[in-house]
Coordinates of C-alpha atoms and ligand atoms in Angstrom, one line a residue:
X1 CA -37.1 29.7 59.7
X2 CA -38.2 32.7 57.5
X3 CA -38.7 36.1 59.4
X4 CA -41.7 37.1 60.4
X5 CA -43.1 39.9 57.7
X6 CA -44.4 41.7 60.6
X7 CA -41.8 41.9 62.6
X8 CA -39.7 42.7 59.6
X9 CA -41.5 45.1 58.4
X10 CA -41.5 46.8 62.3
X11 CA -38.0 46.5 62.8
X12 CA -37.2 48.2 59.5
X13 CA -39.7 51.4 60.6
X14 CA -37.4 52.0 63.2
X15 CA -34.7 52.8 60.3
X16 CA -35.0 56.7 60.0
X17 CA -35.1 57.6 55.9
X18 CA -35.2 60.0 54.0
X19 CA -38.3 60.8 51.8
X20 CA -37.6 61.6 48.3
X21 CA -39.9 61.9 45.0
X22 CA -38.2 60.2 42.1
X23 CA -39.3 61.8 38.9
X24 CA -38.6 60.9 35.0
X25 CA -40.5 61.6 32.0
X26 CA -40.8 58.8 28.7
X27 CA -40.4 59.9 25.3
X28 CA -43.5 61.1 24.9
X29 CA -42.8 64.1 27.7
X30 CA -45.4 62.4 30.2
X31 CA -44.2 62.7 33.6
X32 CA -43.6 60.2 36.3
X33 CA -43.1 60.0 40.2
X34 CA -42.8 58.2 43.2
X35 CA -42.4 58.5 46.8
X36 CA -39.3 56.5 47.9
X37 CA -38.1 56.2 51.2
X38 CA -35.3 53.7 49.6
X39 CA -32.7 55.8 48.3
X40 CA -29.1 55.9 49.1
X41 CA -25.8 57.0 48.4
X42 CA -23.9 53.9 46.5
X43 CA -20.7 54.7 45.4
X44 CA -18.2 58.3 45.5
X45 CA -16.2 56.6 42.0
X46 CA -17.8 56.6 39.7
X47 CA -20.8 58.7 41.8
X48 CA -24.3 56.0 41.8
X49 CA -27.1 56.5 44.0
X50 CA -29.5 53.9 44.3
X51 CA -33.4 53.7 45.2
X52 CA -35.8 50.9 45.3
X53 CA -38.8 50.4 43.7
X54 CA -41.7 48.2 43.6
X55 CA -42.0 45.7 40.5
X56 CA -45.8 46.4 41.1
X57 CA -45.9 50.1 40.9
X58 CA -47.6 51.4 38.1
X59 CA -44.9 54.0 37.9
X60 CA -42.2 50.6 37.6
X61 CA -42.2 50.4 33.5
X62 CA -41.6 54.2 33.2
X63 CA -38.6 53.8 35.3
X64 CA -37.1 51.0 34.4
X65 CA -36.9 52.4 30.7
X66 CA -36.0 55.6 31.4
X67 CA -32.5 57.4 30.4
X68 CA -33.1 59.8 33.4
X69 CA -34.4 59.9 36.6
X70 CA -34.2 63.1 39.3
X71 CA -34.2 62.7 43.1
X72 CA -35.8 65.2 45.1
X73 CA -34.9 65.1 48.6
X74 CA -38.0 66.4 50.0
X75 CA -37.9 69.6 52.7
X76 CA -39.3 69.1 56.6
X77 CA -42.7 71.1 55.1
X78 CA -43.2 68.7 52.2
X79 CA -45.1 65.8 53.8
X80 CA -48.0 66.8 51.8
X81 CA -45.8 66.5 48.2
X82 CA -44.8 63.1 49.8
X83 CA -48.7 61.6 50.2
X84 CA -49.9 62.7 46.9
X85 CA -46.7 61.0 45.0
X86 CA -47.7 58.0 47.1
X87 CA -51.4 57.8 46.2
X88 CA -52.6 55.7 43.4
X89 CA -54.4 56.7 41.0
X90 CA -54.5 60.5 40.9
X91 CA -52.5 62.8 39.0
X92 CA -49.3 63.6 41.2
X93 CA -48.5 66.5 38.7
X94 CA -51.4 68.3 38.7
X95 CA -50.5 70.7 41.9
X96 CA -48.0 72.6 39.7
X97 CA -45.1 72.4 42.3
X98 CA -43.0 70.8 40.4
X99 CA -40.6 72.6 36.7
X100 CA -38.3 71.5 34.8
X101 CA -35.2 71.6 37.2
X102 CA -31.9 69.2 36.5
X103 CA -31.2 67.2 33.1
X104 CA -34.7 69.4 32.5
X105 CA -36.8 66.8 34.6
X106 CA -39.5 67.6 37.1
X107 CA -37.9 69.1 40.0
X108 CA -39.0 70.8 43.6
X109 CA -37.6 74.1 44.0
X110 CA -37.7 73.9 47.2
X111 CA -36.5 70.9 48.0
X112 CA -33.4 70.0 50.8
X113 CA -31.8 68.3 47.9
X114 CA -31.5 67.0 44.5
X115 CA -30.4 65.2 42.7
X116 CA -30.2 64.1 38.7
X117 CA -28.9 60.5 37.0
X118 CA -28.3 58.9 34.2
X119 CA -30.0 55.1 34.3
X120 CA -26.5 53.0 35.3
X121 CA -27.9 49.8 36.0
X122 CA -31.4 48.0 36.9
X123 CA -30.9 45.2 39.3
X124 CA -33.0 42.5 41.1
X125 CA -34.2 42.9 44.0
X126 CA -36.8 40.6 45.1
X127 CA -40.1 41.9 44.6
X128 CA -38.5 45.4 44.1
X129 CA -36.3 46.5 41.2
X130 CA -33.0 48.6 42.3
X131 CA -32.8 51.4 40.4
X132 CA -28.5 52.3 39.8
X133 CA -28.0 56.3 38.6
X134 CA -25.0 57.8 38.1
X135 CA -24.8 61.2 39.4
X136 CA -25.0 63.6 36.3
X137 CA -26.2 66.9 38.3
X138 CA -26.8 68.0 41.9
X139 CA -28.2 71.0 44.1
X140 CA -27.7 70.8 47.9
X141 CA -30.4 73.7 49.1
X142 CA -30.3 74.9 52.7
X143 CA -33.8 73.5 53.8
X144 CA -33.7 70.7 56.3
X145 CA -34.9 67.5 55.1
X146 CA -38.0 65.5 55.9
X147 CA -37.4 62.0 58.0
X148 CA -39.6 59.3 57.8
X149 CA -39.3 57.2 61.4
X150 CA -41.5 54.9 63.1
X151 CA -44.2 55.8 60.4
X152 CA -44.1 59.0 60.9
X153 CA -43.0 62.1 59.5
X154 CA -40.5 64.4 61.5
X155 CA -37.2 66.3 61.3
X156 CA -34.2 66.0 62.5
X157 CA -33.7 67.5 65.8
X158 CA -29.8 68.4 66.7
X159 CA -28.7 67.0 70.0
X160 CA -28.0 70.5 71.5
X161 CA -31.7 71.4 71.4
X162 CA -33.4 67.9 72.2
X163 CA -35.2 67.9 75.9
X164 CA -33.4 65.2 77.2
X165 CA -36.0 62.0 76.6
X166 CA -35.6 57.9 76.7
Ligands
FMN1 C1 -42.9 57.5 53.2 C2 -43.1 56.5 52.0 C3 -42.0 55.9 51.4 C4 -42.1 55.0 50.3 N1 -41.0 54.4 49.8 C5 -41.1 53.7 48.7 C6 -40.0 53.1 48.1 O1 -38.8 53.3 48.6 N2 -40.2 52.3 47.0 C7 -41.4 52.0 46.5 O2 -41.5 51.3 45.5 N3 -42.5 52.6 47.0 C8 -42.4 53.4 48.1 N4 -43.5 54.0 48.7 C9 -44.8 53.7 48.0 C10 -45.0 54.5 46.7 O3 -44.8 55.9 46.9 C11 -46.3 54.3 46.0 O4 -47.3 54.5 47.0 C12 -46.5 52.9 45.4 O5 -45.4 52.8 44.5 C13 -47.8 52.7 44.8 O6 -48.0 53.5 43.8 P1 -48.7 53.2 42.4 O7 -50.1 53.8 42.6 O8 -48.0 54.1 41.4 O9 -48.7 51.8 42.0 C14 -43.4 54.8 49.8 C15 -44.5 55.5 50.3 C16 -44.4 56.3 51.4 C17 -45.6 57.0 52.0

């Protein structure tokens, strides 16, 4: 019996993630981002990250042909960069947050983390493409990162100062 979308979909929410922006530009210098929850560490040899996204996205083409991509792991105080690089149809650049960090592509200064790839592979996956980079570049800041859980956005709290809750 397939699963249930919805109760897919809930379960999943329940899987903390980390919120990145995904940025490339195309030959003609125009730049390109996402919000991506999907992205994870794929291999230490060679080093491949990997994030999803959506065959429908009108960021998908720009992607998929691009040499380069950056990840920016996105800071606890950087919700707000997070909506606007998930909302269609405005231009996600125009803020001026963002300069030319990594392999020269639209970075966030202050972001927990980033980091730059070289297109390894493109694979299927389902109504999402998997997008393969091998690590070319990296910056680990000192910011703590931004969580998405349960729909929300939070950060992560270490055990030593959590009230003690269910
Ligand atoms: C927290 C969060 C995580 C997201 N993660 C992904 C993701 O991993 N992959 C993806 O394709 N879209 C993801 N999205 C949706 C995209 O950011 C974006 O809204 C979608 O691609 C539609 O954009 P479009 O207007 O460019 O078509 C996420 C959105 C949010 C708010």
């Amino acid at each position: 019996m397939p699963v249930d979308r919805l109760a897919f979909t809930r379960t999943m929410s329940r899987v903390p993630a980390p919120v990145t922006v995904a940025t490339t530009a195309d030959a003609s210098g125009r730049r390109w981002g996402f919000t991506g929850s999907s992205f994870s560490s794929l291999s230490l040899d060679p080093p491949l990250v990997l994030i999803c996204l959506d065959k429908g996205a009108s960021t998908h083409g720009a992607f998929t042909s691009a040499r380069h991509f950056l990840i920016n792991v996105l800071a606890h105080d950087q919700s707000d960069v997070a909506l606007r690089f998930a909302t269609s149809g405005v231009d996600r650049f125009e803020a001026g947050d963002m300069t030319p960090c990594e392999l020269g592509l639209p970075g966030l200064p202050e972001a927990a983390a980033r980091i730059a790839c070289t297109t390894h592979e493109i694979l299927d996956g389902g109504d999402h493409s998997i997008l393969v980079g091998r690590v070319e570049a990296t910056h680990a800041g000192d910011r703590a990162p931004l969580v998405y859980s349960d729909r929300v956005f939070g950060r992560p709290v270490p055990n030593d100062q959590m009230a003690a809750t269910g």
